[in-house]
Amino acid sequence: MSFASTRFLLFLAVLFLLYYTIPRRYQWKLLLAGSLFFYYFAGWWCLIYISVTTVTTYLTARKLDELAREQGAWFKEHRGELSKEERKVRKARDKSIRFRWMLSCLLVNFGILAVVKYTNFVIGNVNGALSLFGGGQLPTLSLVLPMGISFYTFQAMGYLIDVYWGKCSAERNFGKFALFVTFFPQLIQGPISRFGDLSRTLCEEHAWDCRQIAMGGERVLWGLAKKLIIADRLAIPLRTLVGDPEQYSGVYVLAVIFLYAVQLYADFTGGIDITIGVAQMLGIQVTENFQRPFFSKNVAEYWRRWHITMGTWFRDYLFYPMSVSKPVLKLHQRCRNRFGRFGKHISVHTCSLILWFVTGVWHGASWNFIVWGMLNGVVIIVSQELEPLYAKFHARFPQLDGSRGWDLVQILRTFWLMGAIRVLDVYRDVPLTFRQLASIVADFRPQVLWDGSFLELGIGSGDWLVAAAGTGAMLVCSLLGRRRPVRERLLDHSPHLAWAGCTALVLFTLIFGVYGIGFDATQFIYNQF
């Protein structure tokens, strides 16, 4: 059930009506039932996967809490009987027991994710190696990826690790924990919420709040407009450009870079807008996932602004624990002693490359995503190593610091660099992607920009004008909303203008949205992850 479908809107309308008419103490139970019903439409068998994750995580977290209480009580009782060394040994043993429980649950759930998502990728690579030596071929498996498995698995495992670290207590009510895992607005494409953040409002009793409902509804409309007016319209010429790479090379590749950046942003942020808007209409606060990423001045900043919850998940649960692990600390000491200043960075860079490899694998079971992830890591590492040169450059030209012109140069540089790396996601073939990028120099053909060739890509001049106007509207709203969201400012200072804007959004989406026979307005790009 896609967000951009009439079925979802009908489901949401019925749920919303019931949510504010039933006794408030039953609201969270209605959300749980609605979330399971929503997930059922992805296939009844998908409920098995998400149920296994929910049950195993709930039971393991309760066990970790129980062990922590028992161990704490034991130490309190025997505090005066143990020497310092005995206490140290006992704490290490207790920590080891809790770690094994946590690790078992992590292996089960990440194991399920790995099997359904990566088995055929591994088999395909093994078959490729076997074919080089004339060996037989292994059969691939008929595995269907459950909807949102990467998102709910990471969210549940983040909760488990937080319980292990003592950052939050285990939820004792199974139904409330099940709602945390299955909450329907964020199942399709996130955000990846933390238990301590989402649980604050998820199971509370919520009264009718006109302001929150209005702001949430406006955000839902804005998300649908971005999806249907911009993203799905630009998908048409992109399919044409990518479908025949030999014909559409040179300057067309620059068009692919730009159009896919806009399409992906409109599609992904549109879905997140709907997620956050629906939750806000229900009185629930969901973490923001974007912060104007296309205004970033370097790649590291870009990834602090794009898909924020995924980036912070990898940072907090993978990079930081890995960087202070014993093997990495030993590597750091050896490299520092042997290679001097650069050696101090080797261990950090190694962790960064592992992080970006995992990030690439998370996005998809194919080499283009792995190369995409590694390229991001390499660019960030190179930038970090060149920081002394950057400092000298700015010392030589101090007038550039803070100037709008130089800021714009850095923003455009980051935009096109990230776009060039991102086309690995478009062509889905590593050698083809690099051939297409090379053709920008080897076969530029700038005349296609003005000879009418772009009107032969599946949409006419009117559609290009609508897409350009929609992109401009996104840019303006992003600029105006740097300090405070536009919809909040409108509601506070001009409610009539806010309602007029909502009406205009509805009309524009109905008139200019890409939907109906011949179009697929049902799938969001990040559904595949």
Coordinates of C-alpha atoms in Angstrom, one line a residue:
M1 CA 0.0 0.0 0.0
S2 CA 1.9 3.0 -1.3
F3 CA 1.6 6.5 0.2
A4 CA 0.7 7.8 -3.3
S5 CA -2.3 5.6 -3.7
T6 CA -6.0 6.1 -3.2
R7 CA -6.1 3.0 -1.1
F8 CA -3.7 4.5 1.4
L9 CA -5.6 7.8 1.6
L10 CA -8.8 5.8 2.3
F11 CA -7.0 3.7 4.9
L12 CA -5.7 6.9 6.5
A13 CA -9.1 8.6 6.5
V14 CA -10.8 5.7 8.3
L15 CA -7.9 5.3 10.8
F16 CA -7.9 9.0 11.5
L17 CA -11.7 9.1 12.1
L18 CA -11.5 6.1 14.5
Y19 CA -8.4 7.4 16.2
Y20 CA -10.1 10.6 17.5
T21 CA -13.5 9.0 18.2
I22 CA -12.6 6.0 20.3
P23 CA -11.5 6.4 24.0
R24 CA -8.0 7.7 24.1
R25 CA -6.6 4.8 26.1
Y26 CA -7.2 2.6 23.1
Q27 CA -5.5 4.9 20.6
W28 CA -2.2 3.1 20.6
K29 CA -3.9 -0.3 20.2
L30 CA -5.8 1.0 17.2
L31 CA -2.4 2.2 15.7
L32 CA -0.9 -1.3 16.3
A33 CA -3.9 -3.0 14.6
G34 CA -3.7 -0.4 11.7
S35 CA 0.0 -0.9 11.3
L36 CA -0.3 -4.7 11.1
F37 CA -3.2 -4.3 8.6
F38 CA -1.1 -1.9 6.5
Y39 CA 1.8 -4.4 6.5
Y40 CA -0.5 -7.2 5.6
F41 CA -1.1 -5.6 2.2
A42 CA 2.6 -6.1 1.4
G43 CA 2.0 -9.9 1.7
W44 CA 0.8 -11.9 4.7
W45 CA 4.1 -13.8 4.7
C46 CA 5.8 -10.5 5.5
L47 CA 4.1 -10.5 8.9
I48 CA 6.2 -13.6 9.8
Y49 CA 9.5 -11.8 9.3
I50 CA 8.5 -8.7 11.2
S51 CA 7.0 -10.8 14.0
V52 CA 10.2 -12.8 14.4
T53 CA 12.2 -9.5 14.7
T54 CA 9.6 -8.1 17.2
V55 CA 9.4 -11.2 19.4
T56 CA 13.2 -12.0 19.6
T57 CA 14.1 -8.3 20.2
Y58 CA 11.4 -7.9 22.9
L59 CA 12.4 -11.1 24.8
T60 CA 16.2 -10.4 24.5
A61 CA 15.8 -6.8 25.7
R62 CA 13.8 -8.0 28.7
K63 CA 16.5 -10.6 29.4
L64 CA 19.2 -7.9 29.3
D65 CA 17.2 -5.8 31.7
E66 CA 16.7 -8.7 34.0
L67 CA 20.4 -9.7 34.0
A68 CA 21.4 -6.0 34.7
R69 CA 19.1 -5.9 37.7
E70 CA 20.3 -9.2 39.1
Q71 CA 23.9 -8.4 38.6
G72 CA 23.4 -5.0 40.2
A73 CA 21.6 -6.5 43.2
W74 CA 24.4 -9.1 43.6
F75 CA 27.1 -6.5 43.7
K76 CA 25.2 -4.4 46.2
E77 CA 24.8 -7.4 48.4
H78 CA 28.4 -8.6 48.2
R79 CA 30.1 -5.2 47.9
G80 CA 32.2 -5.5 51.0
E81 CA 33.2 -9.2 50.4
L82 CA 35.1 -8.7 47.1
S83 CA 38.5 -7.3 46.4
K84 CA 39.1 -4.8 43.5
E85 CA 40.4 -7.5 41.2
E86 CA 37.5 -9.9 42.1
R87 CA 35.0 -7.1 41.3
K88 CA 36.7 -6.5 38.0
V89 CA 36.6 -10.2 37.0
R90 CA 32.9 -10.4 38.1
K91 CA 31.9 -7.3 36.1
A92 CA 33.7 -8.7 33.0
R93 CA 31.9 -12.0 33.3
D94 CA 28.5 -10.4 33.8
K95 CA 29.1 -8.1 30.8
S96 CA 30.1 -11.1 28.7
I97 CA 26.9 -12.9 29.6
R98 CA 24.8 -9.9 28.6
F99 CA 26.9 -9.3 25.4
R100 CA 26.3 -12.9 24.3
W101 CA 22.5 -12.5 24.7
M102 CA 22.6 -9.3 22.7
L103 CA 24.9 -10.8 20.0
S104 CA 22.6 -13.8 19.6
C105 CA 19.7 -11.5 18.8
L106 CA 21.7 -9.4 16.5
L107 CA 22.9 -12.5 14.6
V108 CA 19.4 -13.8 14.2
N109 CA 17.9 -10.6 12.9
F110 CA 20.8 -9.4 10.8
G111 CA 21.1 -13.0 9.6
I112 CA 17.5 -12.9 8.4
L113 CA 18.2 -9.6 6.6
A114 CA 21.3 -11.0 5.0
V115 CA 19.7 -14.2 3.8
V116 CA 16.7 -12.6 2.1
K117 CA 18.6 -9.6 0.7
Y118 CA 22.1 -10.9 -0.2
T119 CA 21.9 -14.7 -0.8
N120 CA 21.3 -14.4 -4.6
F121 CA 24.0 -11.7 -4.8
V122 CA 26.5 -14.0 -3.2
I123 CA 25.4 -16.9 -5.4
G124 CA 25.7 -14.7 -8.5
N125 CA 29.3 -13.8 -7.6
V126 CA 30.2 -17.4 -6.8
N127 CA 28.7 -18.5 -10.2
G128 CA 30.7 -15.8 -11.9
A129 CA 33.9 -17.1 -10.3
L130 CA 33.0 -20.7 -11.2
S131 CA 32.4 -19.8 -14.8
L132 CA 36.0 -18.6 -15.1
F133 CA 37.2 -22.1 -14.3
G134 CA 34.5 -24.0 -16.3
G135 CA 32.7 -25.1 -13.1
G136 CA 29.0 -25.7 -12.6
Q137 CA 26.5 -23.1 -11.6
L138 CA 24.6 -22.9 -8.3
P139 CA 20.9 -22.3 -8.5
T140 CA 19.5 -19.0 -7.3
L141 CA 16.7 -18.9 -4.8
S142 CA 13.2 -17.5 -5.1
L143 CA 13.4 -14.9 -2.3
V144 CA 11.2 -11.9 -2.1
L145 CA 12.4 -9.0 0.0
P146 CA 9.8 -8.1 2.8
M147 CA 8.8 -4.5 2.7
G148 CA 10.9 -2.2 4.8
I149 CA 13.0 -5.0 6.3
S150 CA 16.2 -2.9 6.4
F151 CA 14.4 -0.1 8.2
Y152 CA 12.6 -2.0 10.9
T153 CA 15.5 -4.3 11.5
F154 CA 17.9 -1.4 12.1
Q155 CA 15.3 0.3 14.3
A156 CA 14.8 -2.8 16.4
M157 CA 18.5 -3.5 16.7
G158 CA 19.3 0.1 17.6
Y159 CA 16.8 -0.3 20.5
L160 CA 18.4 -3.6 21.6
I161 CA 21.9 -2.0 21.7
D162 CA 20.5 1.0 23.6
V163 CA 19.1 -1.4 26.2
Y164 CA 22.4 -3.3 26.4
W165 CA 24.3 0.0 26.9
G166 CA 21.8 1.1 29.5
K167 CA 20.6 4.1 27.5
C168 CA 17.0 3.1 27.9
S169 CA 15.0 0.5 29.8
A170 CA 13.4 -2.5 28.1
E171 CA 9.7 -1.9 27.2
R172 CA 7.7 -4.3 29.4
N173 CA 4.4 -4.0 27.3
F174 CA 4.8 -6.2 24.3
G175 CA 2.0 -4.5 22.4
K176 CA 3.7 -1.1 22.8
F177 CA 7.0 -2.4 21.7
A178 CA 5.4 -4.1 18.7
L179 CA 3.9 -0.7 17.7
F180 CA 7.4 0.9 17.9
V181 CA 8.7 -1.7 15.4
T182 CA 5.6 -1.7 13.1
F183 CA 4.4 1.9 13.2
F184 CA 3.1 2.1 9.6
P185 CA 4.1 5.6 8.4
Q186 CA 7.8 4.8 8.7
L187 CA 7.8 1.2 7.5
I188 CA 8.3 2.0 3.8
Q189 CA 11.3 4.3 3.9
G190 CA 12.0 5.4 7.5
P191 CA 13.1 7.5 9.3
I192 CA 15.0 5.0 11.5
S193 CA 13.7 6.2 14.9
R194 CA 15.3 5.7 18.3
F195 CA 13.1 4.2 21.0
G196 CA 13.9 7.0 23.4
D197 CA 12.6 9.6 20.9
L198 CA 9.6 7.9 19.3
S199 CA 8.2 6.2 22.4
R200 CA 7.7 9.6 24.1
T201 CA 4.6 10.4 22.0
L202 CA 3.8 7.1 20.3
C203 CA 1.7 5.5 23.0
E204 CA 0.4 8.7 24.8
E205 CA -3.2 9.7 24.7
H206 CA -3.8 12.4 22.1
A207 CA -6.6 14.9 22.1
W208 CA -7.8 16.7 19.0
D209 CA -5.4 19.5 18.2
C210 CA -6.4 21.7 15.2
R211 CA -3.0 23.3 14.8
Q212 CA -1.0 20.0 14.8
I213 CA -3.5 18.3 12.5
A214 CA -3.4 21.3 10.1
M215 CA 0.4 21.4 10.0
G216 CA 0.6 17.6 9.6
G217 CA -2.0 17.7 6.8
E218 CA -0.1 20.5 5.0
R219 CA 3.0 18.5 5.1
V220 CA 1.3 15.4 3.7
L221 CA 0.0 17.5 0.8
W222 CA 3.5 18.9 0.2
G223 CA 4.9 15.4 0.1
L224 CA 2.3 14.2 -2.3
A225 CA 2.9 17.2 -4.5
K226 CA 6.7 16.6 -4.6
K227 CA 6.1 13.0 -5.4
L228 CA 3.4 13.3 -8.1
I229 CA 4.2 16.6 -9.7
I230 CA 8.1 16.4 -9.8
A231 CA 9.5 13.0 -9.0
D232 CA 7.1 10.9 -11.1
R233 CA 7.2 13.4 -14.0
L234 CA 11.1 13.4 -14.1
A235 CA 11.1 9.6 -14.0
I236 CA 9.8 9.5 -17.5
P237 CA 12.7 11.2 -19.3
L238 CA 15.1 9.5 -16.9
R239 CA 13.9 6.1 -18.1
T240 CA 14.5 7.1 -21.7
L241 CA 18.0 8.4 -21.0
V242 CA 19.1 5.4 -19.0
G243 CA 17.3 2.9 -21.3
D244 CA 19.6 3.7 -24.3
P245 CA 23.0 4.8 -22.8
E246 CA 24.8 4.5 -26.2
Q247 CA 22.6 7.1 -27.8
Y248 CA 22.2 9.3 -24.7
S249 CA 25.8 10.0 -23.7
G250 CA 27.9 13.2 -23.4
V251 CA 25.8 16.1 -22.2
Y252 CA 22.9 13.8 -21.7
V253 CA 24.8 12.3 -18.7
L254 CA 25.0 15.7 -17.1
A255 CA 21.2 15.8 -17.5
V256 CA 20.9 12.4 -15.9
I257 CA 23.0 13.6 -12.9
F258 CA 20.9 16.7 -12.5
L259 CA 17.5 15.1 -13.1
Y260 CA 18.1 12.1 -10.9
A261 CA 19.3 14.4 -8.0
V262 CA 16.0 16.4 -8.2
Q263 CA 13.9 13.3 -8.7
L264 CA 15.4 11.3 -5.8
Y265 CA 15.2 14.3 -3.5
A266 CA 11.6 15.0 -4.4
D267 CA 10.7 11.3 -4.1
F268 CA 12.5 10.5 -0.9
T269 CA 11.7 13.8 1.0
G270 CA 8.2 13.6 -0.3
G271 CA 7.8 10.2 1.3
I272 CA 9.4 11.5 4.5
D273 CA 7.1 14.5 4.5
I274 CA 4.1 12.2 4.3
T275 CA 5.5 10.0 7.1
I276 CA 6.1 13.0 9.5
G277 CA 2.9 14.7 8.5
V278 CA 0.7 11.6 9.1
A279 CA 2.4 11.1 12.5
Q280 CA 1.9 14.8 13.4
M281 CA -1.8 14.5 12.6
L282 CA -1.9 11.6 15.1
G283 CA 0.0 13.7 17.7
I284 CA 3.2 11.7 17.3
Q285 CA 6.6 13.2 16.8
V286 CA 8.9 11.6 14.3
T287 CA 12.6 12.5 13.8
E288 CA 13.4 14.8 10.8
N289 CA 15.5 13.0 8.1
F290 CA 16.7 15.9 5.9
Q291 CA 18.2 19.3 6.5
R292 CA 18.6 21.0 3.1
P293 CA 21.4 18.7 1.9
F294 CA 21.8 20.4 -1.5
F295 CA 23.2 23.5 0.4
S296 CA 26.1 21.4 1.7
K297 CA 29.6 22.7 1.0
N298 CA 31.4 19.3 1.2
V299 CA 30.5 15.6 1.1
A300 CA 30.8 15.1 4.9
E301 CA 28.4 17.9 5.5
Y302 CA 26.1 16.5 2.8
W303 CA 25.8 13.2 4.7
R304 CA 25.1 15.0 7.9
R305 CA 22.1 16.5 6.2
W306 CA 20.9 13.6 3.9
H307 CA 19.0 10.6 5.4
I308 CA 20.1 11.8 8.8
T309 CA 18.7 8.9 10.8
M310 CA 20.6 6.3 8.7
G311 CA 23.8 8.2 9.0
T312 CA 23.5 8.6 12.8
W313 CA 22.6 4.9 13.1
F314 CA 25.8 3.8 11.4
R315 CA 27.8 6.4 13.3
D316 CA 26.5 5.5 16.8
Y317 CA 26.2 1.7 16.4
L318 CA 29.0 0.9 14.0
F319 CA 31.6 3.5 13.6
Y320 CA 32.1 4.6 17.2
P321 CA 32.1 1.1 18.7
M322 CA 34.4 -0.1 16.0
S323 CA 36.8 2.8 16.4
V324 CA 37.4 2.1 20.1
S325 CA 37.5 -1.7 19.8
K326 CA 40.7 -3.5 20.8
P327 CA 41.8 -4.5 17.2
V328 CA 41.4 -1.0 15.9
L329 CA 43.2 0.6 18.9
K330 CA 46.1 -1.9 18.3
L331 CA 46.1 -0.9 14.6
H332 CA 46.2 2.7 15.6
Q333 CA 49.2 2.3 17.9
R334 CA 51.2 0.3 15.3
C335 CA 50.5 2.7 12.5
R336 CA 51.3 5.7 14.6
N337 CA 54.6 4.3 15.6
R338 CA 55.5 3.3 12.0
F339 CA 54.1 6.0 9.8
G340 CA 54.0 9.1 12.0
R341 CA 51.3 11.8 11.4
F342 CA 49.6 9.9 8.6
G343 CA 49.7 6.7 10.6
K344 CA 47.4 8.3 13.2
H345 CA 44.7 8.5 10.7
I346 CA 45.0 5.0 9.2
S347 CA 42.8 3.3 11.8
V348 CA 40.1 6.0 11.5
H349 CA 40.2 5.8 7.7
T350 CA 39.9 2.0 7.9
C351 CA 36.8 2.3 10.1
S352 CA 35.4 4.9 7.6
L353 CA 35.9 2.6 4.7
I354 CA 34.2 -0.3 6.5
L355 CA 31.4 2.0 7.4
W356 CA 30.9 3.1 3.8
F357 CA 31.1 -0.4 2.5
V358 CA 28.3 -1.5 4.9
T359 CA 26.3 1.6 3.9
G360 CA 26.6 0.6 0.3
V361 CA 25.6 -3.0 1.0
W362 CA 22.7 -1.7 3.1
H363 CA 21.4 0.2 0.0
G364 CA 21.4 -2.8 -2.2
A365 CA 22.8 -6.2 -3.0
S366 CA 24.8 -5.3 -6.1
W367 CA 28.3 -4.0 -6.9
N368 CA 27.1 -0.6 -8.0
F369 CA 25.9 0.2 -4.5
I370 CA 29.2 -1.1 -3.0
V371 CA 31.3 1.0 -5.3
W372 CA 29.0 4.0 -4.6
G373 CA 29.5 3.6 -0.9
M374 CA 33.3 3.2 -1.2
L375 CA 33.6 6.2 -3.4
N376 CA 31.8 8.3 -0.8
G377 CA 34.2 7.0 1.8
V378 CA 37.3 7.7 -0.4
V379 CA 36.1 11.3 -1.2
I380 CA 35.6 12.1 2.5
I381 CA 39.0 10.6 3.5
V382 CA 40.8 12.5 0.7
S383 CA 39.1 15.7 1.8
Q384 CA 40.2 15.1 5.4
E385 CA 43.8 14.5 4.4
L386 CA 43.8 17.7 2.3
E387 CA 42.6 19.9 5.1
P388 CA 46.2 21.4 5.7
L389 CA 46.2 22.4 2.0
Y390 CA 42.7 23.9 2.4
A391 CA 44.0 25.9 5.4
K392 CA 46.9 27.3 3.4
F393 CA 44.6 28.2 0.5
H394 CA 42.3 30.1 2.8
A395 CA 45.2 31.8 4.5
R396 CA 46.4 32.9 1.1
F397 CA 42.9 34.1 0.0
P398 CA 41.1 35.2 3.3
Q399 CA 38.6 37.3 1.3
L400 CA 36.9 34.0 0.2
D401 CA 35.9 33.0 3.7
G402 CA 32.2 33.7 4.2
S403 CA 31.7 35.2 0.8
R404 CA 28.5 34.2 -0.9
G405 CA 30.3 33.6 -4.2
W406 CA 32.7 31.1 -2.7
D407 CA 29.9 29.4 -0.8
L408 CA 28.0 29.0 -4.0
V409 CA 31.1 27.5 -5.7
Q410 CA 31.4 24.9 -2.9
I411 CA 27.7 24.1 -3.0
L412 CA 27.7 23.5 -6.7
R413 CA 30.9 21.5 -6.5
T414 CA 29.4 19.2 -3.8
F415 CA 26.1 18.9 -5.7
W416 CA 27.7 17.8 -9.0
L417 CA 30.3 15.5 -7.2
M418 CA 27.5 13.7 -5.3
G419 CA 25.4 13.5 -8.4
A420 CA 28.2 12.0 -10.4
I421 CA 28.7 9.3 -7.7
R422 CA 25.0 8.8 -7.4
V423 CA 24.6 7.8 -11.1
L424 CA 25.9 4.4 -10.1
D425 CA 22.3 4.0 -8.7
V426 CA 20.8 5.0 -12.0
Y427 CA 22.8 2.8 -14.5
R428 CA 23.2 -0.1 -12.1
D429 CA 26.3 -1.2 -13.9
V430 CA 29.7 -0.1 -12.7
P431 CA 31.7 -0.2 -16.0
L432 CA 28.8 1.4 -17.9
T433 CA 28.5 4.2 -15.3
F434 CA 32.2 5.1 -15.7
R435 CA 31.9 4.9 -19.5
Q436 CA 29.0 7.3 -19.4
L437 CA 30.8 9.7 -17.1
A438 CA 33.9 9.6 -19.4
S439 CA 31.6 10.4 -22.4
I440 CA 30.9 13.9 -20.8
V441 CA 34.4 14.8 -21.9
A442 CA 34.8 12.6 -25.0
D443 CA 31.4 13.1 -26.6
F444 CA 29.9 16.3 -25.1
R445 CA 27.6 17.4 -28.0
P446 CA 26.2 20.6 -26.3
Q447 CA 23.9 21.3 -29.3
V448 CA 21.3 18.9 -27.9
L449 CA 20.6 21.4 -25.2
W450 CA 18.9 23.8 -27.7
D451 CA 18.0 21.7 -30.8
G452 CA 14.8 20.2 -29.3
S453 CA 16.3 16.8 -28.4
F454 CA 15.0 17.1 -24.8
L455 CA 11.5 17.3 -26.1
E456 CA 11.8 13.7 -27.5
L457 CA 12.4 12.1 -24.1
G458 CA 8.8 11.3 -23.3
I459 CA 7.5 14.6 -22.0
G460 CA 6.8 17.9 -23.8
S461 CA 7.7 21.5 -23.1
G462 CA 4.7 21.9 -20.8
D463 CA 5.9 19.0 -18.6
W464 CA 9.4 20.4 -18.5
L465 CA 7.9 23.8 -17.4
V466 CA 5.8 22.2 -14.7
A467 CA 8.9 20.2 -13.4
A468 CA 11.0 23.4 -13.4
A469 CA 8.3 25.3 -11.5
G470 CA 8.0 22.5 -9.0
T471 CA 11.8 22.4 -8.5
G472 CA 11.9 26.1 -8.1
A473 CA 9.1 25.9 -5.5
M474 CA 11.1 23.3 -3.5
L475 CA 14.1 25.6 -3.6
V476 CA 12.2 28.7 -2.5
C477 CA 10.5 26.8 0.4
S478 CA 13.9 25.4 1.4
L479 CA 15.4 28.8 1.5
L480 CA 12.5 30.4 3.4
G481 CA 12.3 27.5 5.9
R482 CA 15.9 27.7 7.1
R483 CA 15.0 29.0 10.5
R484 CA 11.3 28.0 10.7
P485 CA 9.1 25.9 8.5
V486 CA 7.0 27.9 6.0
R487 CA 3.8 26.2 7.1
E488 CA 4.2 27.3 10.7
R489 CA 4.9 30.9 9.7
L490 CA 1.8 30.9 7.5
L491 CA -0.4 29.5 10.2
D492 CA 0.8 31.9 12.8
H493 CA 0.8 35.1 10.6
S494 CA -1.8 34.4 7.9
P495 CA -4.1 31.4 8.5
H496 CA -6.2 32.4 5.4
L497 CA -3.1 32.3 3.2
A498 CA -2.2 28.9 4.7
W499 CA -5.5 27.5 3.8
A500 CA -5.3 29.0 0.3
G501 CA -1.9 27.4 -0.1
C502 CA -3.3 24.0 0.9
T503 CA -6.1 24.4 -1.6
A504 CA -3.6 25.3 -4.3
L505 CA -1.5 22.3 -3.5
V506 CA -4.5 20.0 -3.8
L507 CA -5.5 21.6 -7.2
F508 CA -2.0 21.6 -8.6
T509 CA -1.5 17.9 -7.6
L510 CA -4.8 16.9 -9.2
I511 CA -4.1 18.9 -12.3
F512 CA -0.4 18.4 -12.8
G513 CA 0.3 15.2 -10.9
V514 CA 1.5 12.2 -12.9
Y515 CA -0.9 9.4 -12.2
G516 CA -3.5 7.3 -13.9
I517 CA -3.4 4.9 -16.8
G518 CA 0.1 4.4 -18.2
F519 CA 1.9 5.8 -15.2
D520 CA 3.1 4.1 -11.9
A521 CA 2.7 6.6 -9.1
T522 CA 2.7 3.9 -6.5
Q523 CA 6.3 3.1 -5.8
F524 CA 8.8 5.2 -3.9
I525 CA 12.5 4.8 -4.9
Y526 CA 13.6 3.9 -1.3
N527 CA 11.0 1.1 -1.2
Q528 CA 13.7 -1.1 -2.6
F529 CA 16.0 -0.6 0.4

